Amino acid sequence: MMTKSVQTTIENLKRNGFDVRYHETEAEAKAAILADIGQEESVGFGGSMTLNDMEIYEALKERGTPVTWAWKLSPGDDRLDLQKQSAIADIFLTSTNAITEDGSFVNIDGTGNRIAGMLFGHKRVLIVSGTNKIVRTHEEAILRIKNVASPANAKRLGKKTPCATTGKCMNCDSPDRICKATLTIDRQPGGNPITLHLIQGSYGY
Ligand code: SF4
């Protein structure tokens, strides 16, 4: 059942110009996302545990849709080349670190390819997120990212940062710091139409 917070968030995202599709289950969301992508449209991926767990890349590849994702390196692949190909794909498919109730997307990147792809360069951007990413304010979004998403990512990547061991942000100056660029998208950008596929429940981090 949709909570008041989710309802408010969807209303405000739509008011800010974003397209929003709400799904009660992962299976429903996966079917809708695959249907939302044309067979011949090229798809570039931004790093996302949600998409990885949902095996969207595998489903698209299996049906013959051209896909590129730097997380899916084959022998001989160059990570930077895959990131560049993703940057010019028809569709950029990614998740988000946080969604605010007033209708914005907040993300922090280490490399920058994910937030660059969310902002410009594609026919369309599809963001896939669980309702667990919804927070009340921009301040809470930053707190969520620095104390939930970034520590989990730093740990996953084996980074030597304080958050990787304590689970809390120390606003480090570590050479391994993964928080290097912050992007807030608070209105529908001019050249990169964004659709959010919002799934009830907890996905990714
Ligand atoms: S600033 Fe440093 S300690 Fe804080 S979340 Fe980012 S990587 Fe971790």
PDB file of C-alpha atoms and ligand atoms in Angstrom:
ATOM      1  CA  MET A   1       0.000   0.000   0.000  1.00  0.00           C
ATOM      2  CA  MET A   2       1.260   3.470  -0.877  1.00  0.00           C
ATOM      3  CA  THR A   3       2.205   5.564   2.181  1.00  0.00           C
ATOM      4  CA  LYS A   4       1.466   9.280   2.465  1.00  0.00           C
ATOM      5  CA  SER A   5       5.197  10.010   2.075  1.00  0.00           C
ATOM      6  CA  VAL A   6       5.403   8.047  -1.185  1.00  0.00           C
ATOM      7  CA  GLN A   7       2.221   9.695  -2.468  1.00  0.00           C
ATOM      8  CA  THR A   8       3.551  13.195  -1.662  1.00  0.00           C
ATOM      9  CA  THR A   9       6.900  12.403  -3.287  1.00  0.00           C
ATOM     10  CA  ILE A  10       5.266  11.196  -6.498  1.00  0.00           C
ATOM     11  CA  GLU A  11       3.013  14.261  -6.673  1.00  0.00           C
ATOM     12  CA  ASN A  12       5.955  16.620  -6.192  1.00  0.00           C
ATOM     13  CA  LEU A  13       8.192  14.785  -8.685  1.00  0.00           C
ATOM     14  CA  LYS A  14       5.424  15.091 -11.289  1.00  0.00           C
ATOM     15  CA  ARG A  15       4.921  18.770 -10.422  1.00  0.00           C
ATOM     16  CA  ASN A  16       8.668  19.244 -11.040  1.00  0.00           C
ATOM     17  CA  GLY A  17       8.297  17.794 -14.527  1.00  0.00           C
ATOM     18  CA  PHE A  18       9.457  14.201 -14.027  1.00  0.00           C
ATOM     19  CA  ASP A  19       7.601  11.167 -15.342  1.00  0.00           C
ATOM     20  CA  VAL A  20       6.903   8.685 -12.533  1.00  0.00           C
ATOM     21  CA  ARG A  21       5.719   5.062 -12.732  1.00  0.00           C
ATOM     22  CA  TYR A  22       4.923   3.324  -9.459  1.00  0.00           C
ATOM     23  CA  HIS A  23       5.184  -0.454  -9.012  1.00  0.00           C
ATOM     24  CA  GLU A  24       4.072  -2.601  -6.100  1.00  0.00           C
ATOM     25  CA  THR A  25       6.485  -5.472  -6.836  1.00  0.00           C
ATOM     26  CA  GLU A  26       9.914  -6.102  -8.353  1.00  0.00           C
ATOM     27  CA  ALA A  27       8.423  -8.385 -11.013  1.00  0.00           C
ATOM     28  CA  GLU A  28       5.955  -5.685 -12.060  1.00  0.00           C
ATOM     29  CA  ALA A  29       8.759  -3.105 -12.159  1.00  0.00           C
ATOM     30  CA  LYS A  30      11.085  -5.305 -14.183  1.00  0.00           C
ATOM     31  CA  ALA A  31       8.414  -6.013 -16.794  1.00  0.00           C
ATOM     32  CA  ALA A  32       7.589  -2.300 -17.050  1.00  0.00           C
ATOM     33  CA  ILE A  33      11.247  -1.261 -17.377  1.00  0.00           C
ATOM     34  CA  LEU A  34      11.901  -3.822 -20.128  1.00  0.00           C
ATOM     35  CA  ALA A  35       8.732  -2.711 -21.933  1.00  0.00           C
ATOM     36  CA  ASP A  36       9.865   0.920 -21.608  1.00  0.00           C
ATOM     37  CA  ILE A  37      13.030   0.210 -23.637  1.00  0.00           C
ATOM     38  CA  GLY A  38      12.809  -0.354 -27.393  1.00  0.00           C
ATOM     39  CA  GLN A  39      14.428  -3.506 -28.738  1.00  0.00           C
ATOM     40  CA  GLU A  40      16.945  -1.504 -30.813  1.00  0.00           C
ATOM     41  CA  GLU A  41      17.594   1.346 -28.386  1.00  0.00           C
ATOM     42  CA  SER A  42      21.120   1.325 -26.951  1.00  0.00           C
ATOM     43  CA  VAL A  43      21.289   1.331 -23.164  1.00  0.00           C
ATOM     44  CA  GLY A  44      24.151   2.586 -20.987  1.00  0.00           C
ATOM     45  CA  PHE A  45      24.179   1.757 -17.289  1.00  0.00           C
ATOM     46  CA  GLY A  46      25.224   3.804 -14.286  1.00  0.00           C
ATOM     47  CA  GLY A  47      26.497   1.875 -11.258  1.00  0.00           C
ATOM     48  CA  SER A  48      23.521   0.496  -9.307  1.00  0.00           C
ATOM     49  CA  MET A  49      23.062  -2.380  -6.886  1.00  0.00           C
ATOM     50  CA  THR A  50      19.311  -2.187  -7.530  1.00  0.00           C
ATOM     51  CA  LEU A  51      19.725  -2.830 -11.264  1.00  0.00           C
ATOM     52  CA  ASN A  52      22.382  -5.437 -10.619  1.00  0.00           C
ATOM     53  CA  ASP A  53      20.144  -7.360  -8.203  1.00  0.00           C
ATOM     54  CA  MET A  54      17.169  -7.117 -10.615  1.00  0.00           C
ATOM     55  CA  GLU A  55      19.345  -8.524 -13.449  1.00  0.00           C
ATOM     56  CA  ILE A  56      18.058  -5.934 -15.909  1.00  0.00           C
ATOM     57  CA  TYR A  57      21.358  -5.915 -17.844  1.00  0.00           C
ATOM     58  CA  GLU A  58      21.174  -9.677 -18.355  1.00  0.00           C
ATOM     59  CA  ALA A  59      17.525  -9.545 -19.461  1.00  0.00           C
ATOM     60  CA  LEU A  60      18.230  -6.804 -22.033  1.00  0.00           C
ATOM     61  CA  LYS A  61      21.351  -8.534 -23.330  1.00  0.00           C
ATOM     62  CA  GLU A  62      19.526 -11.839 -23.680  1.00  0.00           C
ATOM     63  CA  ARG A  63      16.814 -10.297 -25.857  1.00  0.00           C
ATOM     64  CA  GLY A  64      19.444  -8.609 -28.078  1.00  0.00           C
ATOM     65  CA  THR A  65      19.192  -4.991 -26.943  1.00  0.00           C
ATOM     66  CA  PRO A  66      22.630  -3.272 -27.154  1.00  0.00           C
ATOM     67  CA  VAL A  67      23.865  -2.696 -23.597  1.00  0.00           C
ATOM     68  CA  THR A  68      27.053  -1.315 -22.032  1.00  0.00           C
ATOM     69  CA  TRP A  69      27.931  -1.346 -18.351  1.00  0.00           C
ATOM     70  CA  ALA A  70      31.369  -0.805 -16.846  1.00  0.00           C
ATOM     71  CA  TRP A  71      30.386  -3.215 -14.033  1.00  0.00           C
ATOM     72  CA  LYS A  72      30.149  -6.045 -16.587  1.00  0.00           C
ATOM     73  CA  LEU A  73      33.682  -6.236 -17.914  1.00  0.00           C
ATOM     74  CA  SER A  74      34.538  -9.095 -20.259  1.00  0.00           C
ATOM     75  CA  PRO A  75      38.172 -10.121 -20.890  1.00  0.00           C
ATOM     76  CA  GLY A  76      39.774  -7.422 -23.045  1.00  0.00           C
ATOM     77  CA  ASP A  77      37.189  -4.758 -22.181  1.00  0.00           C
ATOM     78  CA  ASP A  78      38.399  -1.319 -21.147  1.00  0.00           C
ATOM     79  CA  ARG A  79      36.404   0.244 -18.298  1.00  0.00           C
ATOM     80  CA  LEU A  80      36.814   3.802 -19.580  1.00  0.00           C
ATOM     81  CA  ASP A  81      35.670   2.787 -23.072  1.00  0.00           C
ATOM     82  CA  LEU A  82      32.519   1.216 -21.623  1.00  0.00           C
ATOM     83  CA  GLN A  83      31.863   4.339 -19.548  1.00  0.00           C
ATOM     84  CA  LYS A  84      32.241   6.492 -22.681  1.00  0.00           C
ATOM     85  CA  GLN A  85      29.876   4.251 -24.668  1.00  0.00           C
ATOM     86  CA  SER A  86      27.331   4.442 -21.834  1.00  0.00           C
ATOM     87  CA  ALA A  87      27.651   8.224 -21.908  1.00  0.00           C
ATOM     88  CA  ILE A  88      26.288   8.394 -25.477  1.00  0.00           C
ATOM     89  CA  ALA A  89      23.709   5.582 -25.350  1.00  0.00           C
ATOM     90  CA  ASP A  90      20.097   6.314 -26.333  1.00  0.00           C
ATOM     91  CA  ILE A  91      18.937   5.505 -22.823  1.00  0.00           C
ATOM     92  CA  PHE A  92      20.839   5.947 -19.569  1.00  0.00           C
ATOM     93  CA  LEU A  93      19.631   3.473 -16.941  1.00  0.00           C
ATOM     94  CA  THR A  94      20.599   4.005 -13.329  1.00  0.00           C
ATOM     95  CA  SER A  95      19.330   4.284  -9.782  1.00  0.00           C
ATOM     96  CA  THR A  96      19.549   7.203  -7.353  1.00  0.00           C
ATOM     97  CA  ASN A  97      21.101   7.660  -3.917  1.00  0.00           C
ATOM     98  CA  ALA A  98      18.128   9.602  -2.574  1.00  0.00           C
ATOM     99  CA  ILE A  99      14.784  11.120  -3.551  1.00  0.00           C
ATOM    100  CA  THR A 100      13.403  14.036  -1.547  1.00  0.00           C
ATOM    101  CA  GLU A 101       9.726  14.389  -0.698  1.00  0.00           C
ATOM    102  CA  ASP A 102       9.668  17.772  -2.416  1.00  0.00           C
ATOM    103  CA  GLY A 103      10.543  16.036  -5.684  1.00  0.00           C
ATOM    104  CA  SER A 104      14.280  15.983  -6.396  1.00  0.00           C
ATOM    105  CA  PHE A 105      17.028  13.408  -6.986  1.00  0.00           C
ATOM    106  CA  VAL A 106      20.271  13.675  -4.971  1.00  0.00           C
ATOM    107  CA  ASN A 107      23.415  11.766  -5.872  1.00  0.00           C
ATOM    108  CA  ILE A 108      27.098  11.701  -4.926  1.00  0.00           C
ATOM    109  CA  ASP A 109      29.715  10.171  -7.223  1.00  0.00           C
ATOM    110  CA  GLY A 110      33.373   9.301  -7.034  1.00  0.00           C
ATOM    111  CA  THR A 111      34.095   8.976 -10.767  1.00  0.00           C
ATOM    112  CA  GLY A 112      31.331  11.246 -12.069  1.00  0.00           C
ATOM    113  CA  ASN A 113      30.142   9.146 -15.021  1.00  0.00           C
ATOM    114  CA  ARG A 114      26.879   8.264 -13.263  1.00  0.00           C
ATOM    115  CA  ILE A 115      25.807  11.800 -12.378  1.00  0.00           C
ATOM    116  CA  ALA A 116      26.990  13.094 -15.785  1.00  0.00           C
ATOM    117  CA  GLY A 117      24.805  10.484 -17.480  1.00  0.00           C
ATOM    118  CA  MET A 118      21.805  11.422 -15.356  1.00  0.00           C
ATOM    119  CA  LEU A 119      22.073  15.026 -16.440  1.00  0.00           C
ATOM    120  CA  PHE A 120      22.821  15.130 -20.185  1.00  0.00           C
ATOM    121  CA  GLY A 121      23.554  13.228 -23.375  1.00  0.00           C
ATOM    122  CA  HIS A 122      20.679  10.794 -23.878  1.00  0.00           C
ATOM    123  CA  LYS A 123      17.271  10.532 -25.506  1.00  0.00           C
ATOM    124  CA  ARG A 124      15.918   9.425 -22.145  1.00  0.00           C
ATOM    125  CA  VAL A 125      17.046   8.622 -18.619  1.00  0.00           C
ATOM    126  CA  LEU A 126      15.380   5.864 -16.601  1.00  0.00           C
ATOM    127  CA  ILE A 127      15.939   5.917 -12.849  1.00  0.00           C
ATOM    128  CA  VAL A 128      14.967   2.777 -10.927  1.00  0.00           C
ATOM    129  CA  SER A 129      14.611   3.054  -7.168  1.00  0.00           C
ATOM    130  CA  GLY A 130      12.971   1.490  -4.157  1.00  0.00           C
ATOM    131  CA  THR A 131      10.854   3.635  -1.845  1.00  0.00           C
ATOM    132  CA  ASN A 132      13.620   3.165   0.763  1.00  0.00           C
ATOM    133  CA  LYS A 133      15.534   6.003  -0.967  1.00  0.00           C
ATOM    134  CA  ILE A 134      12.857   8.571  -0.117  1.00  0.00           C
ATOM    135  CA  VAL A 135      13.824  11.161   2.514  1.00  0.00           C
ATOM    136  CA  ARG A 136      12.113  14.316   3.747  1.00  0.00           C
ATOM    137  CA  THR A 137      14.676  16.998   2.893  1.00  0.00           C
ATOM    138  CA  HIS A 138      17.849  17.702   0.931  1.00  0.00           C
ATOM    139  CA  GLU A 139      19.781  17.711   4.202  1.00  0.00           C
ATOM    140  CA  GLU A 140      18.446  14.238   5.022  1.00  0.00           C
ATOM    141  CA  ALA A 141      19.391  13.124   1.510  1.00  0.00           C
ATOM    142  CA  ILE A 142      23.031  14.079   2.082  1.00  0.00           C
ATOM    143  CA  LEU A 143      22.965  12.419   5.519  1.00  0.00           C
ATOM    144  CA  ARG A 144      21.483   9.258   4.001  1.00  0.00           C
ATOM    145  CA  ILE A 145      24.115   9.120   1.268  1.00  0.00           C
ATOM    146  CA  LYS A 146      27.051   9.815   3.596  1.00  0.00           C
ATOM    147  CA  ASN A 147      25.907   7.367   6.289  1.00  0.00           C
ATOM    148  CA  VAL A 148      24.188   4.607   4.322  1.00  0.00           C
ATOM    149  CA  ALA A 149      25.052   4.526   0.604  1.00  0.00           C
ATOM    150  CA  SER A 150      28.674   5.708   0.639  1.00  0.00           C
ATOM    151  CA  PRO A 151      29.826   3.504   3.552  1.00  0.00           C
ATOM    152  CA  ALA A 152      28.230   0.463   1.879  1.00  0.00           C
ATOM    153  CA  ASN A 153      29.815   1.328  -1.471  1.00  0.00           C
ATOM    154  CA  ALA A 154      33.215   2.059   0.105  1.00  0.00           C
ATOM    155  CA  LYS A 155      33.090  -1.320   1.853  1.00  0.00           C
ATOM    156  CA  ARG A 156      31.978  -3.117  -1.328  1.00  0.00           C
ATOM    157  CA  LEU A 157      34.826  -1.518  -3.290  1.00  0.00           C
ATOM    158  CA  GLY A 158      37.443  -2.239  -0.603  1.00  0.00           C
ATOM    159  CA  LYS A 159      38.208   1.465  -0.136  1.00  0.00           C
ATOM    160  CA  LYS A 160      40.379   2.585   2.767  1.00  0.00           C
ATOM    161  CA  THR A 161      37.990   5.195   4.158  1.00  0.00           C
ATOM    162  CA  PRO A 162      36.738   5.681   7.738  1.00  0.00           C
ATOM    163  CA  CYS A 163      33.155   4.937   6.681  1.00  0.00           C
ATOM    164  CA  ALA A 164      34.112   1.555   5.259  1.00  0.00           C
ATOM    165  CA  THR A 165      35.004   0.364   8.762  1.00  0.00           C
ATOM    166  CA  THR A 166      32.717   2.446  11.021  1.00  0.00           C
ATOM    167  CA  GLY A 167      29.670   2.823   8.738  1.00  0.00           C
ATOM    168  CA  LYS A 168      29.649   6.582   9.450  1.00  0.00           C
ATOM    169  CA  CYS A 169      30.931   9.506   7.427  1.00  0.00           C
ATOM    170  CA  MET A 170      33.930  11.380   8.863  1.00  0.00           C
ATOM    171  CA  ASN A 171      34.090  13.814   5.916  1.00  0.00           C
ATOM    172  CA  CYS A 172      37.448  12.249   5.172  1.00  0.00           C
ATOM    173  CA  ASP A 173      40.392  13.509   3.155  1.00  0.00           C
ATOM    174  CA  SER A 174      41.351   9.949   2.308  1.00  0.00           C
ATOM    175  CA  PRO A 175      42.917   9.341  -1.136  1.00  0.00           C
ATOM    176  CA  ASP A 176      40.221   6.651  -1.426  1.00  0.00           C
ATOM    177  CA  ARG A 177      37.341   9.085  -0.729  1.00  0.00           C
ATOM    178  CA  ILE A 178      34.383   8.180  -2.970  1.00  0.00           C
ATOM    179  CA  CYS A 179      32.351  11.336  -2.290  1.00  0.00           C
ATOM    180  CA  LYS A 180      33.747  13.769  -4.853  1.00  0.00           C
ATOM    181  CA  ALA A 181      30.842  15.293  -6.764  1.00  0.00           C
ATOM    182  CA  THR A 182      27.265  16.013  -5.673  1.00  0.00           C
ATOM    183  CA  LEU A 183      24.321  16.470  -8.048  1.00  0.00           C
ATOM    184  CA  THR A 184      20.790  17.598  -7.224  1.00  0.00           C
ATOM    185  CA  ILE A 185      18.233  17.438 -10.028  1.00  0.00           C
ATOM    186  CA  ASP A 186      15.288  19.467  -8.786  1.00  0.00           C
ATOM    187  CA  ARG A 187      13.408  20.083 -12.033  1.00  0.00           C
ATOM    188  CA  GLN A 188      13.154  18.153 -15.307  1.00  0.00           C
ATOM    189  CA  PRO A 189      16.312  19.154 -17.264  1.00  0.00           C
ATOM    190  CA  GLY A 190      15.812  20.552 -20.775  1.00  0.00           C
ATOM    191  CA  GLY A 191      17.451  17.874 -22.870  1.00  0.00           C
ATOM    192  CA  ASN A 192      17.351  14.661 -20.865  1.00  0.00           C
ATOM    193  CA  PRO A 193      13.779  13.506 -20.083  1.00  0.00           C
ATOM    194  CA  ILE A 194      13.784  11.519 -16.823  1.00  0.00           C
ATOM    195  CA  THR A 195      11.379   8.712 -15.912  1.00  0.00           C
ATOM    196  CA  LEU A 196      11.442   7.266 -12.408  1.00  0.00           C
ATOM    197  CA  HIS A 197      10.385   3.651 -11.955  1.00  0.00           C
ATOM    198  CA  LEU A 198       9.625   3.644  -8.225  1.00  0.00           C
ATOM    199  CA  ILE A 199       9.246   0.244  -6.535  1.00  0.00           C
ATOM    200  CA  GLN A 200       7.553  -0.305  -3.198  1.00  0.00           C
ATOM    201  CA  GLY A 201      10.123  -1.670  -0.740  1.00  0.00           C
ATOM    202  CA  SER A 202      13.858  -1.687  -0.092  1.00  0.00           C
ATOM    203  CA  TYR A 203      16.264  -2.039  -3.027  1.00  0.00           C
ATOM    204  CA  GLY A 204      19.979  -1.299  -3.206  1.00  0.00           C
ATOM    205  CA  TYR A 205      21.499   1.215  -0.805  1.00  0.00           C
TER     206      TYR A 205
HETATM  207  S1  SF4 B   1      33.427  11.612   2.743  1.00  0.00           S
HETATM  208 FE1  SF4 B   1      34.809   9.880   3.172  1.00  0.00          FE
HETATM  209  S2  SF4 B   1      34.113   9.045   5.136  1.00  0.00           S
HETATM  210 FE2  SF4 B   1      32.458  10.333   4.331  1.00  0.00          FE
HETATM  211  S3  SF4 B   1      31.116   8.902   3.277  1.00  0.00           S
HETATM  212 FE3  SF4 B   1      32.514   9.802   1.753  1.00  0.00          FE
HETATM  213  S4  SF4 B   1      34.236   8.360   1.605  1.00  0.00           S
HETATM  214 FE4  SF4 B   1      33.104   7.889   3.500  1.00  0.00          FE
END
